[in-house]
Coordinates of C-alpha atoms and ligand atoms in Angstrom, one line a residue:
M6 CA 5.9 -16.2 -16.4
I7 CA 5.8 -14.5 -13.0
L8 CA 3.1 -15.2 -10.4
V9 CA 2.5 -12.2 -8.2
V10 CA 1.0 -13.0 -4.9
N11 CA -0.8 -10.6 -2.6
A12 CA -1.8 -12.6 0.5
G13 CA -4.3 -10.8 2.8
S14 CA -6.1 -12.2 5.9
S15 CA -9.0 -13.7 4.1
S16 CA -8.0 -13.4 0.4
I17 CA -5.1 -14.1 -1.9
K18 CA -4.9 -12.0 -5.0
V19 CA -2.7 -13.2 -7.8
A20 CA -1.6 -12.0 -11.2
V21 CA 0.4 -13.7 -13.8
F22 CA 2.8 -11.6 -16.0
Q23 CA 4.8 -12.5 -19.0
P24 CA 7.9 -10.3 -19.3
T25 CA 8.4 -9.0 -22.8
D26 CA 11.5 -8.0 -24.7
T27 CA 11.2 -4.4 -23.8
A28 CA 11.4 -5.0 -20.1
D29 CA 7.6 -4.5 -20.1
L30 CA 5.0 -6.9 -18.8
T31 CA 1.9 -8.5 -20.3
E32 CA -0.7 -9.5 -17.8
V33 CA -1.7 -13.1 -18.7
M34 CA -4.3 -13.7 -16.0
A35 CA -5.4 -12.2 -12.7
G36 CA -7.8 -13.2 -10.0
Q37 CA -8.2 -14.2 -6.4
V38 CA -9.4 -16.7 -3.8
S39 CA -11.7 -14.9 -1.3
G40 CA -13.3 -16.1 2.0
I41 CA -10.2 -18.0 3.2
G42 CA -11.0 -19.6 6.5
G43 CA -14.7 -19.0 6.2
P44 CA -17.5 -21.4 5.4
L45 CA -17.6 -20.5 1.8
A46 CA -14.4 -19.6 0.0
H47 CA -14.5 -18.6 -3.7
I48 CA -12.1 -18.7 -6.6
D49 CA -12.3 -16.2 -9.4
L50 CA -9.4 -16.7 -11.7
G51 CA -9.4 -16.8 -15.5
T52 CA -12.3 -19.0 -16.5
D53 CA -12.7 -20.4 -13.0
D54 CA -15.5 -18.8 -10.9
K55 CA -16.7 -21.2 -8.2
D56 CA -17.0 -22.0 -4.5
I57 CA -14.2 -24.0 -3.0
A58 CA -13.0 -25.3 0.4
A59 CA -10.1 -23.1 1.5
P60 CA -9.6 -23.4 5.3
D61 CA -6.2 -21.8 5.2
H62 CA -3.6 -20.1 2.9
D63 CA -2.1 -23.5 1.9
A64 CA -5.5 -24.7 0.6
A65 CA -6.1 -21.4 -1.2
L66 CA -2.7 -21.5 -3.0
T67 CA -3.2 -25.1 -3.8
A68 CA -6.6 -24.1 -5.4
I69 CA -4.8 -21.3 -7.3
L70 CA -2.0 -23.5 -8.6
T71 CA -4.6 -26.2 -9.6
S72 CA -6.7 -23.6 -11.4
L73 CA -3.7 -22.1 -13.2
A74 CA -2.5 -25.6 -14.3
A75 CA -5.9 -26.4 -15.7
Q76 CA -5.7 -23.2 -17.7
G77 CA -2.2 -24.1 -19.1
I78 CA 0.0 -22.3 -16.5
T79 CA 1.8 -25.0 -14.6
T80 CA 4.5 -24.6 -12.0
Q81 CA 6.9 -25.6 -14.8
T82 CA 5.7 -22.7 -16.9
L83 CA 6.1 -20.3 -14.0
T84 CA 9.6 -19.0 -13.6
A85 CA 9.1 -17.1 -10.3
A86 CA 6.7 -16.1 -7.6
A87 CA 6.8 -12.5 -6.4
H88 CA 5.1 -11.5 -3.1
R89 CA 3.8 -8.3 -1.8
V90 CA 5.0 -8.0 1.8
V91 CA 3.6 -5.1 3.8
H92 CA 6.4 -4.5 6.3
G93 CA 10.1 -5.0 5.7
G94 CA 11.1 -3.6 9.2
T95 CA 14.5 -2.0 9.4
T96 CA 16.4 -4.7 7.6
L97 CA 14.4 -5.5 4.4
V98 CA 14.8 -2.2 2.5
A99 CA 14.9 -3.4 -1.1
P100 CA 13.1 -6.1 -3.2
C101 CA 15.0 -9.3 -2.8
R102 CA 15.0 -13.0 -3.5
V103 CA 13.4 -15.0 -0.7
D104 CA 15.9 -17.1 1.4
D105 CA 15.9 -18.1 5.1
D106 CA 17.3 -14.7 6.2
V107 CA 14.5 -12.9 4.3
V108 CA 11.9 -15.2 5.9
A109 CA 13.4 -14.4 9.3
G110 CA 13.4 -10.7 8.5
I111 CA 9.7 -10.8 7.6
E112 CA 9.0 -12.8 10.7
A113 CA 10.9 -10.2 12.8
A114 CA 8.7 -7.5 11.4
I115 CA 5.5 -9.2 12.5
P116 CA 5.2 -7.1 15.7
L117 CA 5.3 -4.0 13.4
A118 CA 2.5 -5.3 11.1
P119 CA 0.7 -8.0 13.1
L120 CA -2.3 -8.0 10.7
H121 CA -0.4 -8.3 7.5
N122 CA 3.0 -9.9 7.7
P123 CA 1.8 -13.3 9.0
N124 CA -0.5 -13.6 5.9
N125 CA 2.4 -12.6 3.5
L126 CA 4.6 -15.2 5.2
A127 CA 1.9 -17.8 4.9
G128 CA 1.8 -17.2 1.2
I129 CA 5.6 -17.6 0.9
R130 CA 5.6 -20.7 3.0
A131 CA 2.7 -22.3 1.2
L132 CA 4.5 -21.9 -2.1
Q133 CA 7.8 -23.2 -0.6
T134 CA 5.9 -26.4 0.1
L135 CA 3.8 -26.6 -3.0
A136 CA 6.5 -25.5 -5.5
P137 CA 9.8 -25.9 -3.8
D138 CA 11.8 -25.3 -7.0
L139 CA 10.1 -22.0 -7.9
P140 CA 12.3 -19.0 -7.1
Q141 CA 10.5 -16.6 -4.8
F142 CA 10.9 -12.8 -4.5
A143 CA 9.5 -10.2 -2.2
S144 CA 8.8 -6.5 -2.5
F145 CA 8.1 -4.5 0.6
G146 CA 5.5 -1.8 1.2
T147 CA 7.9 0.1 3.4
A148 CA 11.1 -0.2 1.4
F149 CA 10.7 2.8 -0.9
H150 CA 10.9 5.0 2.2
A151 CA 14.2 3.6 3.3
T152 CA 15.9 6.6 1.7
N153 CA 14.2 9.0 4.2
P154 CA 16.9 10.7 6.4
D155 CA 17.0 9.8 10.1
V156 CA 15.6 13.3 10.9
A157 CA 12.5 12.4 9.0
T158 CA 12.0 8.9 10.4
S159 CA 12.8 9.5 14.1
Y160 CA 10.3 10.3 16.7
A161 CA 11.7 12.4 19.5
I162 CA 11.2 9.8 22.1
P163 CA 13.7 8.1 24.6
A164 CA 16.5 6.0 23.2
E165 CA 15.2 2.7 24.6
D166 CA 11.9 3.2 22.8
R167 CA 13.6 4.1 19.5
A168 CA 15.7 1.0 19.9
M169 CA 12.5 -1.0 20.0
G170 CA 11.8 0.0 16.4
I171 CA 9.3 2.8 17.3
R172 CA 10.0 5.2 14.4
R173 CA 8.3 6.2 11.1
Y174 CA 8.4 3.6 8.4
G175 CA 5.9 4.8 5.8
F176 CA 3.7 2.7 3.5
H177 CA 2.3 2.6 0.0
G178 CA 5.9 2.2 -1.2
L179 CA 5.0 0.0 -4.1
S180 CA 2.6 2.5 -5.4
Y181 CA 5.2 5.3 -5.2
A182 CA 7.8 3.0 -6.8
W183 CA 5.4 2.4 -9.7
I184 CA 5.0 6.2 -10.1
V185 CA 8.8 6.6 -10.3
T186 CA 8.9 3.7 -12.9
Q187 CA 6.2 5.5 -15.0
F188 CA 8.0 8.8 -15.1
G189 CA 11.3 7.1 -16.0
D190 CA 14.0 9.6 -16.9
D191 CA 11.5 12.4 -17.1
I192 CA 10.8 12.4 -13.4
P193 CA 10.5 16.0 -12.1
S194 CA 13.2 16.7 -9.5
R195 CA 10.8 17.6 -6.6
L196 CA 7.6 15.5 -7.0
L197 CA 4.8 15.5 -4.6
A198 CA 2.9 12.2 -4.9
L199 CA -0.5 11.6 -3.4
H200 CA -1.9 8.1 -3.1
L201 CA -5.6 8.6 -2.3
G202 CA -7.5 5.4 -2.0
S203 CA -9.2 3.8 1.1
G204 CA -5.9 4.4 2.7
A205 CA -4.3 7.7 1.8
S206 CA -0.8 9.0 2.1
L207 CA 1.6 11.3 0.3
C208 CA 5.3 11.2 -0.4
A209 CA 8.0 13.8 -1.1
I210 CA 10.0 12.3 -4.0
K211 CA 13.3 14.0 -4.6
D212 CA 15.1 12.9 -7.7
G213 CA 13.2 9.6 -7.7
K214 CA 13.7 8.8 -4.1
S215 CA 11.4 9.2 -1.1
V216 CA 12.7 11.8 1.4
A217 CA 9.5 12.1 3.5
T218 CA 6.1 10.5 3.7
S219 CA 2.9 11.1 5.7
M220 CA 2.4 7.7 7.2
G221 CA 4.5 6.8 10.2
Y222 CA 4.9 3.8 12.6
S223 CA 1.7 2.5 11.2
P224 CA -0.6 3.4 8.3
L225 CA -2.8 5.4 10.7
D226 CA -0.8 8.6 10.5
G227 CA -1.0 11.5 8.1
L228 CA -4.0 12.2 5.9
T229 CA -7.7 11.7 6.7
M230 CA -8.6 8.3 5.2
G231 CA -11.6 6.2 4.5
T232 CA -11.8 4.7 8.0
R233 CA -8.5 5.8 9.6
S234 CA -8.2 9.0 11.6
G235 CA -4.9 10.3 10.1
A236 CA -2.7 12.4 12.4
I237 CA -3.9 12.5 16.0
D238 CA -2.1 13.5 19.2
G239 CA -0.7 10.5 21.1
M240 CA -2.3 11.8 24.3
A241 CA -5.7 11.7 22.6
V242 CA -5.0 8.1 21.6
L243 CA -4.1 7.3 25.2
R244 CA -7.3 8.9 26.4
M245 CA -9.4 6.9 23.9
A246 CA -7.6 3.8 25.2
E247 CA -8.5 4.8 28.7
I248 CA -12.1 5.2 27.8
H249 CA -12.6 2.2 25.5
G250 CA -9.8 -0.1 26.3
M251 CA -6.8 -0.6 23.9
D252 CA -8.4 -2.9 21.3
E253 CA -11.6 -0.9 21.0
A254 CA -9.6 2.3 20.7
A255 CA -7.4 0.8 18.0
R256 CA -10.5 -0.4 16.2
R257 CA -12.2 3.0 16.4
L258 CA -9.1 4.8 15.1
N259 CA -8.6 2.4 12.2
K260 CA -12.1 1.3 11.3
D261 CA -14.6 3.9 12.4
S262 CA -12.7 7.2 11.9
G263 CA -11.7 9.2 8.8
L264 CA -14.4 9.9 6.3
K265 CA -16.6 7.3 8.0
G266 CA -16.2 9.0 11.3
L267 CA -16.9 12.5 10.0
G268 CA -19.3 11.8 7.2
G269 CA -20.9 8.5 7.9
A270 CA -19.5 6.7 4.9
N271 CA -15.9 5.7 3.9
D272 CA -16.7 5.8 0.2
M273 CA -15.7 9.1 -1.4
R274 CA -18.2 8.7 -4.2
L275 CA -21.1 8.4 -1.7
L276 CA -19.9 11.4 0.2
L277 CA -19.6 13.6 -3.0
A278 CA -23.1 12.5 -4.0
A279 CA -24.7 12.9 -0.6
D280 CA -24.3 16.7 -0.2
T281 CA -25.2 16.7 3.5
P282 CA -23.4 19.0 5.9
E283 CA -21.6 16.0 7.4
A284 CA -20.6 14.6 4.1
N285 CA -19.4 18.0 2.9
F286 CA -17.4 18.5 6.1
A287 CA -15.7 15.1 5.7
V288 CA -14.7 15.9 2.1
D289 CA -13.4 19.4 3.2
H290 CA -11.4 17.7 6.0
F291 CA -9.9 15.2 3.5
C292 CA -8.8 17.9 1.1
Y293 CA -7.6 20.4 3.7
W294 CA -5.5 17.8 5.5
A295 CA -4.0 16.4 2.3
A296 CA -2.9 20.0 1.5
R297 CA -1.6 20.6 5.1
H298 CA 0.6 17.5 4.9
A299 CA 1.6 18.5 1.4
G300 CA 3.1 21.6 2.9
S301 CA 5.3 19.5 5.2
A302 CA 6.4 17.4 2.3
L303 CA 7.3 20.6 0.3
V304 CA 9.7 21.6 3.1
A305 CA 11.3 18.1 3.1
M306 CA 12.2 18.4 -0.6
G307 CA 12.8 22.2 -0.6
G308 CA 10.1 23.2 -3.1
I309 CA 8.0 21.6 -5.7
D310 CA 8.1 21.0 -9.5
A311 CA 5.1 18.7 -10.0
V312 CA 2.2 16.9 -8.3
V313 CA 1.1 13.4 -9.2
F314 CA -2.1 11.7 -8.0
T315 CA -2.9 8.0 -7.8
G316 CA -5.3 5.6 -6.0
G317 CA -9.0 5.2 -6.4
I318 CA -9.8 8.8 -5.4
G319 CA -6.6 10.4 -6.9
Q320 CA -7.1 8.7 -10.3
N321 CA -10.8 9.1 -10.7
S322 CA -11.9 12.3 -9.0
A323 CA -10.9 15.5 -10.8
D324 CA -13.1 17.3 -8.2
I325 CA -10.9 16.2 -5.2
R326 CA -7.7 16.8 -7.1
D327 CA -8.9 20.4 -7.9
R328 CA -9.9 21.0 -4.3
I329 CA -6.6 19.9 -2.9
M330 CA -4.7 21.9 -5.6
A331 CA -6.9 25.0 -4.7
H332 CA -5.4 24.9 -1.2
L333 CA -1.9 25.0 -2.9
A334 CA -2.8 27.7 -5.4
F335 CA -0.5 30.2 -3.6
L336 CA 2.5 28.2 -4.9
G337 CA 1.6 29.2 -8.5
D338 CA 1.0 27.0 -11.5
I339 CA 2.2 23.4 -10.8
P340 CA 1.9 20.7 -13.4
V341 CA -0.5 18.0 -12.2
H342 CA -0.2 14.4 -13.4
V343 CA -2.4 11.3 -12.8
V344 CA -0.9 7.8 -12.7
E345 CA -3.0 4.6 -12.5
T346 CA -1.7 2.5 -9.6
H347 CA -0.3 -1.0 -10.5
E348 CA 1.4 -2.4 -7.4
E349 CA 1.4 -5.9 -8.9
R350 CA 3.2 -4.8 -12.0
Q351 CA 5.8 -3.1 -9.8
I352 CA 6.3 -6.3 -7.8
A353 CA 6.7 -8.3 -11.1
L354 CA 9.2 -5.7 -12.4
D355 CA 11.2 -5.9 -9.1
A356 CA 11.4 -9.6 -9.6
V357 CA 12.5 -9.2 -13.3
K358 CA 15.3 -6.8 -12.2
L359 CA 16.4 -9.5 -9.7
G360 CA 16.7 -12.0 -12.5
A361 CA 13.3 -13.6 -12.8
A362 CA 12.5 -14.3 -16.5
Ligands
ADP420 P1 -8.0 0.6 -1.9 O1 -7.1 1.4 -1.1 O2 -9.0 -0.3 -1.1 O3 -7.4 -0.2 -3.1 P2 -9.0 2.3 -4.0 O4 -7.7 2.8 -4.4 O5 -9.8 1.5 -5.0 O6 -9.0 1.6 -2.6 O7 -9.9 3.6 -3.7 C1 -11.2 3.5 -3.1 C2 -11.7 4.9 -3.0 O8 -11.8 5.5 -4.3 C3 -13.2 5.0 -2.5 O9 -13.3 6.0 -1.5 C4 -14.0 5.3 -3.7 O10 -15.2 6.0 -3.4 C5 -13.0 6.2 -4.5 N1 -13.4 6.4 -5.9 C6 -13.4 5.5 -6.9 N2 -13.9 6.1 -8.0 C7 -14.2 7.4 -7.7 C8 -14.7 8.6 -8.4 N3 -15.0 8.5 -9.7 N4 -14.8 9.7 -7.7 C9 -14.5 9.8 -6.4 N5 -14.0 8.8 -5.7 C10 -13.8 7.6 -6.3

């Protein structure tokens, strides 16, 4: 059985999968510890649903392993742990088994994902201590886009800055990898994939491989999102930093912008129900810019054969799907698919492919 671990700043989400004969996976259990580092942490896993003390990630993973063991899943029953790691940097471009070099690579990518990679690493290190014999694997949120050509990933900035790793990386890669897994051999040659959740991005998938994506150096770029601005001129960012200071400007762009900045709420359901001019404008902005960036993706893959939507908005809102497709109506009839996102399953499948049983 494979334990999939998604370690965030204050929560660790886990799922246990049993691989089946058909290279498919059965979910045995899923849950999380929330409130890590706070006064009241909570575990919700299988039949466990209680407050616990979890001052750090070690304590949270100890609680998870204890809870799993009490419900019959011991570290002996587990065959592997597989981690979601947000940023693989330039070196970690495929799922892999965790060893010292991989840990060093994740560490090296911390400046690129200061809010995420330290937590992912904390999860890996905690399990190395708690279950030293358990093989660990890692899947990276950026890796799916490693197939983008240099012309797509490079910013036209001086060489010294490019050498510092300032380039486009792209994110939501596990979601896109899952979409490719779901299509299997029937994947359309030029597939436009839109992951529309709180974070939103799109990806040009040519013959199963990413050739372009809307997020860049960070997940701020591209589409209008729940609380992130999406694409914005670098000079406008610098001006905001001048006005507010760097940290406050970053907070505003990441947490107070997007649907929230335009419509007062980051929740698409609320905006669709509100029907105020601000809410309607926010939704219009979301759909318009999704389509604008789709145009760019179409150029990257030289046309389009099908569209696929995923993520909370993409999966659930036919209204938003229709409104985005209406902007693309000039392309003629394009088949539209919907795939439910399952990043944890993709992580477990990656581990299985690497030999986890
Ligand atoms: P996260 O990126 O945090 O995992 P999700 O993928 O769950 O987020 O997406 C959350 C978004 O999906 C929210 O904006 C929510 O309003 C939206 N959403 C969920 N269900 C619907 C629906 N039926 N119609 C429109 N939007 C929806």
